[in-house]
XYZ file of N, CA and C in Angstrom:
699
model
N 0.080 -0.879 -0.183
C 0.095 0.164 -0.053
C 0.582 1.413 0.238
N 0.242 2.090 -1.053
C 1.119 3.560 -0.858
C 0.397 4.328 0.173
N 1.950 4.670 1.582
C 1.809 5.683 2.078
C 1.925 6.326 2.148
N 1.136 8.389 2.345
C 1.184 9.785 1.542
C 1.805 9.960 2.902
N 1.823 9.959 4.214
C 1.410 11.011 5.488
C 3.761 10.749 5.020
N 4.353 9.258 5.511
C 5.891 9.668 5.528
C 6.539 10.652 4.306
N 5.628 10.792 2.922
C 6.149 11.734 2.041
C 6.072 12.536 2.596
N 5.499 13.286 3.119
C 5.011 14.638 2.953
C 5.453 15.093 4.637
N 6.033 14.389 5.308
C 6.783 15.240 6.470
C 7.391 14.921 5.963
N 8.456 13.848 5.024
C 9.929 14.384 4.136
C 10.287 15.529 3.474
N 8.789 15.417 2.880
C 8.500 17.112 1.854
C 8.898 17.813 3.002
N 8.297 18.425 3.643
C 8.055 19.003 4.646
C 10.079 19.541 5.954
N 10.323 18.207 5.682
C 11.556 18.386 5.704
C 12.779 19.108 5.421
N 12.349 18.931 4.072
C 13.069 18.933 2.606
C 12.926 20.548 2.701
N 11.725 20.960 2.555
C 11.885 22.517 2.403
C 12.416 23.472 3.852
N 12.187 22.610 4.343
C 13.716 23.398 5.931
C 14.577 23.027 5.715
N 15.596 21.531 5.311
C 17.046 22.190 4.969
C 17.305 23.035 4.016
N 16.329 23.576 2.959
C 16.720 24.230 2.027
C 17.519 25.191 1.984
N 18.750 25.910 1.622
C 18.939 27.155 2.529
C 18.514 28.959 1.404
N 17.352 28.262 0.256
C 16.896 28.977 -0.033
C 15.930 29.545 0.155
N 15.603 28.307 0.587
C 13.406 28.737 1.158
C 13.502 28.115 3.159
N 12.319 29.229 3.120
C 11.583 29.698 4.292
C 9.996 29.562 4.797
N 11.248 28.537 5.206
C 8.999 27.425 6.010
C 8.106 28.905 5.926
N 6.714 28.306 6.426
C 6.343 29.532 6.841
C 5.437 29.684 7.678
N 5.065 28.099 7.466
C 3.142 26.993 8.268
C 4.083 25.674 7.605
N 3.887 24.932 8.180
C 3.147 23.086 7.959
C 2.468 22.933 9.370
N 1.592 21.717 9.389
C 1.541 21.018 9.836
C 0.736 20.023 9.444
N 0.389 18.822 10.147
C -0.255 17.611 9.488
C -0.688 16.701 10.146
N -1.947 16.751 10.398
C -2.956 16.566 11.498
C -2.927 15.164 11.879
N -3.668 14.090 12.468
C -3.283 13.366 13.012
C -5.094 12.872 11.461
N -4.824 10.683 11.293
C -5.410 10.689 9.729
C -7.405 10.294 11.009
N -8.202 9.564 9.907
C -9.355 9.370 10.659
C -9.612 8.172 10.948
N -10.350 7.302 11.381
C -10.738 6.145 11.410
C -11.751 6.311 10.301
N -11.415 4.659 9.798
C -12.595 4.929 8.238
C -13.688 4.548 7.938
N -14.054 4.104 9.610
C -16.048 4.799 9.847
C -16.288 6.337 9.536
N -15.450 6.395 10.695
C -15.859 7.546 9.867
C -15.324 8.801 9.053
N -14.260 8.986 8.429
C -14.140 8.804 6.748
C -15.186 8.062 5.838
N -15.857 7.686 6.466
C -16.953 7.232 5.343
C -18.994 7.286 6.027
N -18.997 7.702 6.844
C -20.167 8.658 7.733
C -19.978 10.401 6.235
N -18.370 10.030 6.800
C -18.657 12.105 5.626
C -18.884 11.750 4.411
N -18.355 10.311 3.786
C -18.519 10.003 2.387
C -20.563 9.991 2.127
N -21.464 9.736 3.045
C -22.558 9.646 3.253
C -23.587 11.181 3.066
N -22.140 12.151 4.328
C -22.800 13.213 4.220
C -22.988 14.664 3.233
N -21.576 13.673 2.449
C -20.995 14.098 1.163
C -22.122 13.612 -0.084
N -22.753 13.117 0.235
C -23.200 11.762 -0.966
C -22.986 12.027 -2.163
N -21.329 10.929 -2.088
C -20.864 10.932 -3.224
C -19.117 10.389 -2.572
N -18.983 9.076 -3.914
C -17.840 8.512 -3.003
C -16.522 9.678 -3.155
N -15.737 9.158 -2.079
C -14.214 9.067 -2.013
C -13.417 8.305 -2.831
N -12.180 8.949 -3.836
C -11.663 7.467 -4.390
C -11.026 6.724 -2.988
N -10.495 6.090 -3.970
C -9.526 5.216 -2.825
C -8.015 6.249 -2.598
N -7.863 6.702 -3.783
C -5.740 7.473 -2.307
C -6.490 8.051 -1.642
N -8.047 8.774 -1.695
C -8.195 9.747 -0.909
C -8.652 9.267 1.125
N -9.176 7.833 0.786
C -9.798 7.329 1.894
C -8.468 6.444 2.946
N -6.764 6.392 1.580
C -5.618 6.802 2.286
C -5.239 7.409 2.759
N -5.131 8.680 2.403
C -4.800 10.198 2.314
C -5.302 10.282 4.577
N -6.707 10.340 3.891
C -7.686 10.786 5.701
C -6.782 9.431 6.141
N -7.137 9.040 6.008
C -6.560 7.812 7.573
C -4.631 8.110 7.875
N -4.070 8.389 7.605
C -3.015 8.405 7.670
C -2.601 9.608 8.129
N -3.451 11.141 7.626
C -3.559 12.434 7.660
C -4.965 13.327 7.680
N -5.009 13.511 8.391
C -6.220 14.128 7.780
C -6.298 16.311 7.622
N -5.768 15.997 6.529
C -5.383 17.315 5.508
C -3.743 17.708 6.609
N -3.423 18.277 5.249
C -1.881 18.696 5.277
C -1.929 20.174 5.460
N -1.134 21.192 5.932
C -0.744 22.782 5.379
C 0.899 22.671 5.747
N 1.014 23.565 4.626
C 2.809 23.560 4.326
C 2.491 24.809 4.048
N 3.345 25.803 4.073
C 3.056 27.225 2.903
C 5.060 27.545 2.680
N 5.374 28.179 1.815
C 7.100 28.260 1.532
C 7.475 29.456 0.844
N 8.341 30.401 0.621
C 8.657 31.348 0.037
C 10.939 31.090 -0.500
N 10.914 31.366 -1.068
C 11.877 31.967 -1.270
C 11.870 33.578 -0.915
N 13.620 33.814 0.907
C 12.204 35.781 0.079
C 13.926 35.652 0.122
N 13.800 37.813 -0.204
C 14.639 39.023 -0.955
C 14.986 38.827 -0.240
N 15.145 38.323 0.756
C 16.394 39.063 1.551
C 17.798 37.787 1.798
N 17.327 37.038 1.054
C 18.792 36.024 0.918
C 20.144 36.629 0.410
N 20.749 36.078 0.987
C 22.719 36.863 -0.110
C 22.404 36.336 -1.150
N 22.923 38.224 -1.871
C 22.509 37.828 -3.844
C 23.436 36.420 -3.932
N 24.865 36.482 -3.171
C 25.953 35.677 -3.636
C 24.793 33.516 -3.928
N 23.732 33.744 -2.908
C 23.301 32.530 -2.430
C 22.458 32.359 -3.381
N 21.903 32.932 -4.374
C 20.514 33.019 -4.762
C 21.288 32.924 -6.330
N 22.276 33.520 -6.721
C 22.971 33.800 -8.264
C 23.468 32.202 -8.373
N 23.740 31.553 -6.888
C 24.622 30.030 -6.758
C 22.925 29.500 -7.528
N 21.637 29.273 -6.585
C 21.082 28.178 -6.943
C 20.154 28.701 -8.252
N 20.165 30.793 -8.625
C 19.850 30.282 -10.279
C 21.296 29.419 -11.483
N 22.281 30.018 -11.538
C 23.253 30.159 -12.128
C 23.304 28.319 -12.291
N 22.829 27.264 -11.342
C 23.269 26.544 -11.095
C 22.637 25.403 -12.627
N 21.669 26.254 -12.966
C 21.696 25.260 -14.102
C 19.801 26.847 -14.458
N 20.954 27.320 -15.558
C 20.189 28.444 -15.349
C 18.490 28.500 -16.464
N 19.178 28.213 -17.214
C 18.381 28.000 -18.304
C 16.562 26.433 -17.737
N 16.617 26.289 -16.942
C 15.606 25.447 -16.152
C 14.686 26.492 -15.171
N 13.957 25.980 -14.333
C 12.671 26.079 -13.998
C 13.487 26.787 -12.178
N 12.774 28.177 -12.101
C 13.500 28.738 -10.101
C 11.744 28.757 -9.576
N 11.215 28.726 -8.628
C 10.924 29.307 -8.241
C 11.243 31.159 -7.470
N 10.040 31.809 -7.782
C 10.907 32.981 -7.448
C 10.551 33.860 -6.045
N 11.558 34.745 -5.405
C 11.173 35.559 -4.804
C 10.401 36.013 -3.970
N 9.757 36.009 -3.016
C 8.832 36.213 -2.564
C 7.586 36.063 -2.764
N 7.313 35.046 -4.128
C 6.530 33.580 -4.963
C 5.420 32.852 -3.218
N 4.799 32.857 -2.813
C 3.985 32.353 -2.031
C 3.807 30.474 -2.189
N 4.281 29.929 -2.231
C 3.845 28.790 -2.646
C 3.226 28.000 -1.806
N 2.566 26.584 -2.572
C 2.510 25.743 -0.847
C 1.102 24.729 -1.133
N 0.333 24.204 -0.518
C -0.593 23.161 -0.081
C -1.440 23.549 1.363
N -2.640 23.574 1.419
C -3.266 23.590 2.234
C -5.110 22.962 1.761
N -4.865 21.662 2.349
C -5.589 21.259 2.149
C -5.995 20.535 3.841
N -7.390 21.285 4.390
C -8.386 21.271 5.282
C -8.396 19.334 6.254
N -9.088 19.351 7.024
C -9.990 18.483 7.653
C -11.282 17.807 6.880
N -10.658 16.529 6.330
C -12.096 16.188 5.513
C -12.933 16.750 6.259
N -13.793 16.875 7.227
C -15.040 17.270 7.865
C -15.229 18.858 6.992
N -13.767 19.967 7.435
C -14.186 21.236 6.877
C -14.188 20.933 5.829
N -14.257 20.218 4.800
C -14.147 19.897 2.822
C -15.877 19.746 2.654
N -16.156 18.184 3.152
C -17.778 18.610 3.252
C -18.423 18.969 3.895
N -18.148 20.273 5.373
C -19.182 21.187 5.113
C -18.750 22.887 4.785
N -18.015 22.888 3.788
C -17.510 23.789 3.252
C -18.388 25.202 2.865
N -18.344 26.096 3.209
C -18.973 27.318 3.306
C -18.356 28.801 3.644
N -17.061 28.734 3.429
C -16.420 29.879 3.324
C -16.752 30.782 2.083
N -17.220 30.716 0.577
C -17.184 31.031 -0.117
C -18.633 31.694 -0.086
N -19.295 32.350 -0.173
C -20.445 33.280 0.901
C -21.915 33.182 -0.865
N -21.559 32.503 -1.958
C -22.004 32.460 -3.571
C -22.182 30.830 -3.524
N -22.826 30.320 -3.728
C -23.067 28.611 -4.964
C -21.912 29.028 -5.307
N -22.026 27.734 -6.301
C -20.787 27.577 -7.335
C -21.061 27.713 -8.516
N -20.811 28.363 -9.577
C -20.948 28.579 -10.791
C -20.074 27.318 -11.931
N -21.378 27.091 -12.439
C -20.637 26.160 -13.694
C -20.623 26.851 -14.387
N -19.646 27.257 -15.395
C -19.976 28.578 -16.538
C -20.149 27.092 -18.149
N -20.495 28.078 -18.937
C -20.849 27.435 -20.073
C -22.155 26.533 -20.181
N -22.874 26.272 -21.304
C -24.445 26.102 -21.746
C -24.622 24.970 -20.474
N -25.850 24.503 -20.502
C -26.439 23.937 -19.689
C -26.788 22.899 -21.038
N -26.770 21.255 -20.345
C -26.563 20.604 -19.261
C -23.899 20.618 -19.861
N -23.859 21.221 -18.783
C -22.648 21.005 -19.026
C -21.829 19.297 -19.444
N -20.759 18.846 -19.665
C -20.668 17.876 -20.254
C -19.030 17.748 -19.665
N -18.805 16.892 -18.578
C -17.645 16.620 -17.507
C -17.929 15.231 -17.310
N -16.124 14.388 -17.046
C -16.063 13.445 -16.643
C -16.619 11.723 -17.444
N -17.205 12.328 -19.365
C -18.657 11.902 -19.894
C -19.469 11.604 -19.842
N -19.724 12.303 -18.612
C -21.559 12.887 -18.907
C -21.938 14.210 -19.093
N -23.328 14.109 -19.506
C -23.487 15.262 -19.484
C -24.695 16.113 -18.543
N -24.502 17.107 -17.187
C -25.264 17.147 -15.986
C -25.331 18.812 -16.322
N -26.855 18.719 -15.111
C -26.870 20.358 -15.324
C -27.001 20.980 -14.353
N -26.170 21.638 -14.614
C -25.317 22.788 -13.633
C -24.982 22.446 -12.012
N -26.823 22.146 -12.272
C -27.459 22.370 -10.561
C -26.479 20.934 -9.774
N -26.765 20.006 -10.741
C -26.478 18.840 -9.451
C -24.955 18.536 -10.179
N -24.005 19.175 -11.446
C -22.153 18.805 -11.270
C -22.119 20.311 -10.431
N -22.617 20.917 -9.804
C -21.963 22.350 -8.524
C -22.585 20.642 -6.905
N -23.293 20.773 -7.232
C -23.561 19.819 -5.057
C -22.431 19.099 -5.474
N -21.937 18.622 -6.849
C -20.720 17.362 -6.971
C -19.879 17.929 -6.168
N -18.911 19.556 -6.171
C -17.560 20.505 -5.474
C -17.754 20.408 -4.767
N -16.427 20.248 -4.296
C -15.641 20.439 -2.424
C -14.401 20.812 -2.684
N -14.792 21.585 -2.761
C -12.257 22.721 -2.469
C -11.563 21.928 -1.375
N -10.537 21.350 -1.914
C -10.368 20.176 -1.332
C -8.501 21.190 -0.659
N -8.207 21.801 -1.475
C -6.898 22.248 -1.445
C -6.135 23.842 -2.219
N -6.686 24.746 -0.540
C -6.826 26.585 -0.618
C -5.032 26.741 -0.352
N -4.289 26.485 -2.007
C -3.264 26.425 -2.592
C -2.768 27.949 -2.578
N -3.714 29.648 -2.786
C -3.814 29.919 -3.349
C -3.677 31.223 -1.669
N -3.974 30.543 0.298
C -4.558 31.840 0.934
C -3.378 32.095 1.137
N -2.057 31.883 1.219
C -1.801 32.978 2.105
C -1.387 34.093 1.042
N -1.831 33.881 -0.754
C -1.898 35.202 -1.015
C -2.528 35.638 -1.390
N -4.336 35.993 -0.569
C -5.295 36.368 -0.762
C -6.291 36.013 -2.154
N -5.572 34.946 -2.135
C -6.642 34.568 -3.418
C -7.639 33.833 -3.148
N -8.615 33.774 -4.016
C -10.194 32.530 -2.986
C -10.504 31.504 -4.125
N -9.439 31.195 -5.332
C -9.210 30.274 -5.945
C -8.770 29.247 -5.079
N -8.695 27.685 -6.298
C -7.926 26.405 -4.968
C -8.822 24.987 -6.293
N -8.568 23.775 -5.974
C -8.995 22.748 -6.352
C -9.247 22.452 -5.683
N -10.336 21.483 -6.239
C -11.569 20.861 -6.609
C -11.541 19.568 -6.200
N -13.010 18.463 -5.165
C -12.830 17.097 -5.720
C -13.572 16.891 -6.603
N -13.869 16.748 -7.873
C -16.180 15.978 -7.741
C -16.219 14.702 -7.769
N -16.687 14.498 -6.282
C -17.081 13.031 -6.119
C -19.049 13.185 -7.392
N -18.580 11.798 -7.532
C -19.494 10.687 -8.116
C -19.613 10.019 -7.116
N -21.003 8.843 -7.628
C -21.555 7.861 -6.898
C -20.806 6.058 -6.813
N -19.519 6.774 -7.768
C -18.480 5.897 -8.213
C -17.554 6.425 -8.094
N -15.897 5.835 -7.145
C -14.935 6.639 -6.747
C -13.190 6.501 -7.335
N -14.012 5.153 -8.622
C -13.176 5.817 -9.868
C -13.774 7.304 -11.265
N -14.361 8.017 -10.564
C -15.144 8.368 -11.662
C -14.150 9.569 -10.692
N -14.289 9.922 -9.512
C -14.114 10.642 -8.647
C -12.450 12.855 -10.245
N -13.346 13.338 -9.704
C -12.376 14.132 -10.540
C -11.393 15.176 -9.877
N -10.487 15.390 -9.568
C -9.359 17.432 -9.301
C -9.549 17.905 -10.046
N -10.632 18.933 -10.065
C -10.307 20.307 -10.882
C -9.586 21.660 -10.245
N -9.654 22.586 -11.383
C -9.368 23.290 -10.590
C -10.762 24.847 -10.638
N -10.868 25.062 -9.286
C -12.129 26.900 -9.458
C -11.635 27.987 -9.504
N -11.649 28.437 -10.233
C -11.923 29.705 -10.414
C -11.962 30.662 -9.629
N -11.740 32.189 -9.529
C -12.803 32.673 -8.455
C -13.485 32.638 -7.598
N -14.261 32.213 -6.431
C -15.145 32.094 -5.828
C -16.217 31.410 -6.156
N -15.163 30.301 -6.424
C -15.690 29.425 -6.843
C -16.397 28.505 -8.186
N -15.555 29.592 -9.766
C -16.933 28.911 -10.729
C -15.538 27.100 -11.573
N -16.535 27.098 -12.033
C -15.652 25.740 -13.191
C -16.301 26.015 -13.994
N -14.941 25.922 -15.085
C -14.996 25.780 -16.355
C -14.868 23.872 -16.938
N -15.699 23.590 -17.398
C -16.367 22.137 -16.774
C -15.860 21.555 -18.282
N -14.617 22.179 -19.041
C -14.115 21.563 -20.313
C -12.956 21.667 -19.819
N -12.487 22.753 -18.127
C -11.336 22.220 -17.892
C -10.431 21.531 -18.244
N -9.637 20.770 -17.338
C -8.359 19.999 -17.471
C -8.552 18.975 -16.161
N -9.044 18.307 -15.884
C -9.341 17.549 -14.851
C -7.708 15.920 -14.641
N -7.728 15.773 -13.608
C -7.008 14.110 -12.892
C -7.477 13.862 -11.723
N -7.093 12.443 -11.535
C -7.275 11.891 -10.709
C -6.557 12.398 -9.035
N -7.577 12.248 -8.817
C -6.464 11.992 -7.092
C -5.189 11.814 -6.185
N -5.392 10.300 -6.986
C -3.440 10.609 -6.719
C -2.915 10.624 -7.324
N -2.928 11.173 -8.641
C -2.191 11.716 -9.539
C -1.972 13.421 -9.035
N -3.086 13.130 -8.694
C -2.759 14.766 -8.043
C -1.619 15.037 -6.857
N -1.678 13.873 -5.421
C -1.075 14.042 -4.713
C 0.664 13.827 -5.325
N 0.761 12.701 -6.309
C 1.559 12.827 -6.680
C 2.318 14.141 -7.809
N 1.996 14.992 -7.758
C 2.575 16.514 -8.583
C 2.538 17.204 -7.152
N 2.286 17.352 -6.423
C 2.028 17.596 -5.054
C 3.399 18.137 -4.494
N 4.290 15.738 -3.988
C 4.775 15.396 -3.533
C 6.571 16.364 -4.435
N 5.879 15.882 -5.807
C 7.399 16.492 -6.739
C 7.682 17.496 -6.657
N 6.691 18.602 -6.535
C 6.967 19.892 -6.656
C 6.450 21.057 -5.226
N 5.632 20.003 -4.423
C 6.489 20.769 -3.103
C 4.995 21.591 -2.850
N 4.644 21.545 -3.796
C 3.466 22.673 -4.175
C 3.874 23.856 -4.446
N 4.588 23.525 -5.609
C 4.896 25.585 -6.580
C 3.583 25.467 -6.806
N 3.524 27.371 -6.516
C 2.295 27.841 -7.754
C 2.083 26.891 -9.437
N 3.082 27.232 -9.515
C 2.820 27.393 -11.617
C 1.899 26.170 -11.666
N 2.857 24.531 -11.309
C 2.057 23.430 -11.335
C 0.803 23.115 -11.476
N -0.263 24.295 -11.155
C -1.677 24.185 -11.101
C -1.545 24.094 -12.045
N -0.978 25.604 -13.149
C -1.545 26.214 -14.269
C -2.096 25.403 -15.977
N -1.282 24.243 -15.470
C -1.728 22.805 -16.644
C -2.968 23.466 -16.446
N -4.298 23.088 -15.009
C -5.302 22.641 -15.326
C -6.353 23.880 -15.049
N -5.805 24.857 -16.067
C -6.179 25.962 -17.057
C -7.420 24.935 -18.261
N -6.134 24.575 -18.860
C -6.390 24.159 -19.917
C -7.307 23.427 -20.369
N -7.922 23.646 -21.353
C -9.651 23.158 -21.750
C -8.649 21.403 -22.387
N -9.672 20.656 -22.078
C -8.875 19.266 -22.715
C -10.559 18.309 -21.637
N -10.399 17.394 -23.230
C -11.233 15.985 -22.925
C -10.635 14.710 -21.873
N -10.152 14.600 -22.145
C -8.735 13.942 -21.477
C -8.160 13.915 -20.118
N -8.260 13.502 -19.085
C -7.826 13.896 -17.999
C -6.235 13.745 -17.858
N -5.256 14.739 -17.430
C -4.324 15.480 -17.079
C -3.657 13.740 -16.571
N -2.275 13.108 -16.920
C -1.244 12.769 -16.266
C -0.112 12.865 -16.026
N -0.164 12.118 -15.299
C 1.564 12.727 -14.182
C 2.788 12.401 -14.674
N 4.100 11.612 -15.624
C 4.624 10.864 -15.647
C 6.410 10.610 -15.263
N 5.797 10.180 -13.466
C 6.583 9.899 -12.337
C 7.981 10.313 -12.625
N 8.796 10.000 -13.787
C 10.187 10.621 -14.258
C 10.277 12.184 -14.067
N 9.166 12.424 -15.220
C 9.429 13.299 -15.644
C 8.783 14.597 -14.059
N 8.090 14.084 -13.550
C 7.942 14.936 -11.766
C 8.490 15.038 -11.615
N 9.415 13.518 -11.033
C 11.018 14.095 -10.219
C 11.632 15.269 -11.284
N 11.692 15.122 -11.881
C 12.799 16.085 -12.672
C 12.396 16.978 -12.829
N 11.201 17.585 -12.259
C 10.264 19.223 -12.170
C 10.634 18.957 -10.582
N 10.560 18.207 -9.700
C 11.436 18.889 -9.088
C 12.531 18.730 -8.479
N 13.972 17.980 -8.967
C 15.224 18.071 -8.890
C 15.288 19.385 -9.266
N 14.352 20.218 -10.629
C 14.471 21.325 -10.712
C 14.787 22.987 -9.915
N 13.618 22.599 -9.552
C 13.422 23.921 -8.665
C 14.341 23.282 -7.144
N 14.157 22.832 -6.516
C 14.557 21.749 -5.302
C 16.170 21.444 -5.685
N 16.758 21.850 -6.127
C 18.786 21.733 -6.232
C 18.830 22.786 -5.132
N 19.551 22.256 -4.779
C 20.033 23.113 -3.739
C 22.326 23.380 -4.430
N 22.388 24.988 -3.914
C 23.238 25.910 -4.410
C 24.930 25.267 -4.121
């Protein structure tokens, strides 16, 4: 079985050891019982995928925010950039991270003042089915508020169905608007993206493209992206 808690704990420790990174916040609460997870599924009216069951049994959410502070010694920052000048790097002062709250808060989410908005014509074509906007909206559960430290209200969300294999991760834009044609992925793949890139903000931008096929992530490519971002000068 794939375990998530030790991987996210290692992620946080890697960030704390990196000379170019300042960790702003980090916490991993204890997990839930399977009985509690199943009760929350009934409350949500949809089935969580297997990877979500594993995740929330081991850890009831995760918070980690970090940045590359501008007050770093200039020679240290330049050594980081010069090491691989053509590759990606994190920008000073931009806050990156992951904020997956406890499952209870995800299911009972009430932080945005209005209902979720589904863009485009009705019915919406999503995950292979045509759904009325109201039906699709009730299935949306924001679960990664990665822009909270930037005072932005976009988030990643889970869209749940009766069949747990159909659950999809999507990106919600301002105040809970969903573009049904935007790219999606499964929960397990999204967690792999987070672990590899430590919540680097630009990685979520690929979910803004229109795509009829779910996004897939190659393990070797993810590892290389992580190596580029988090190289140590």
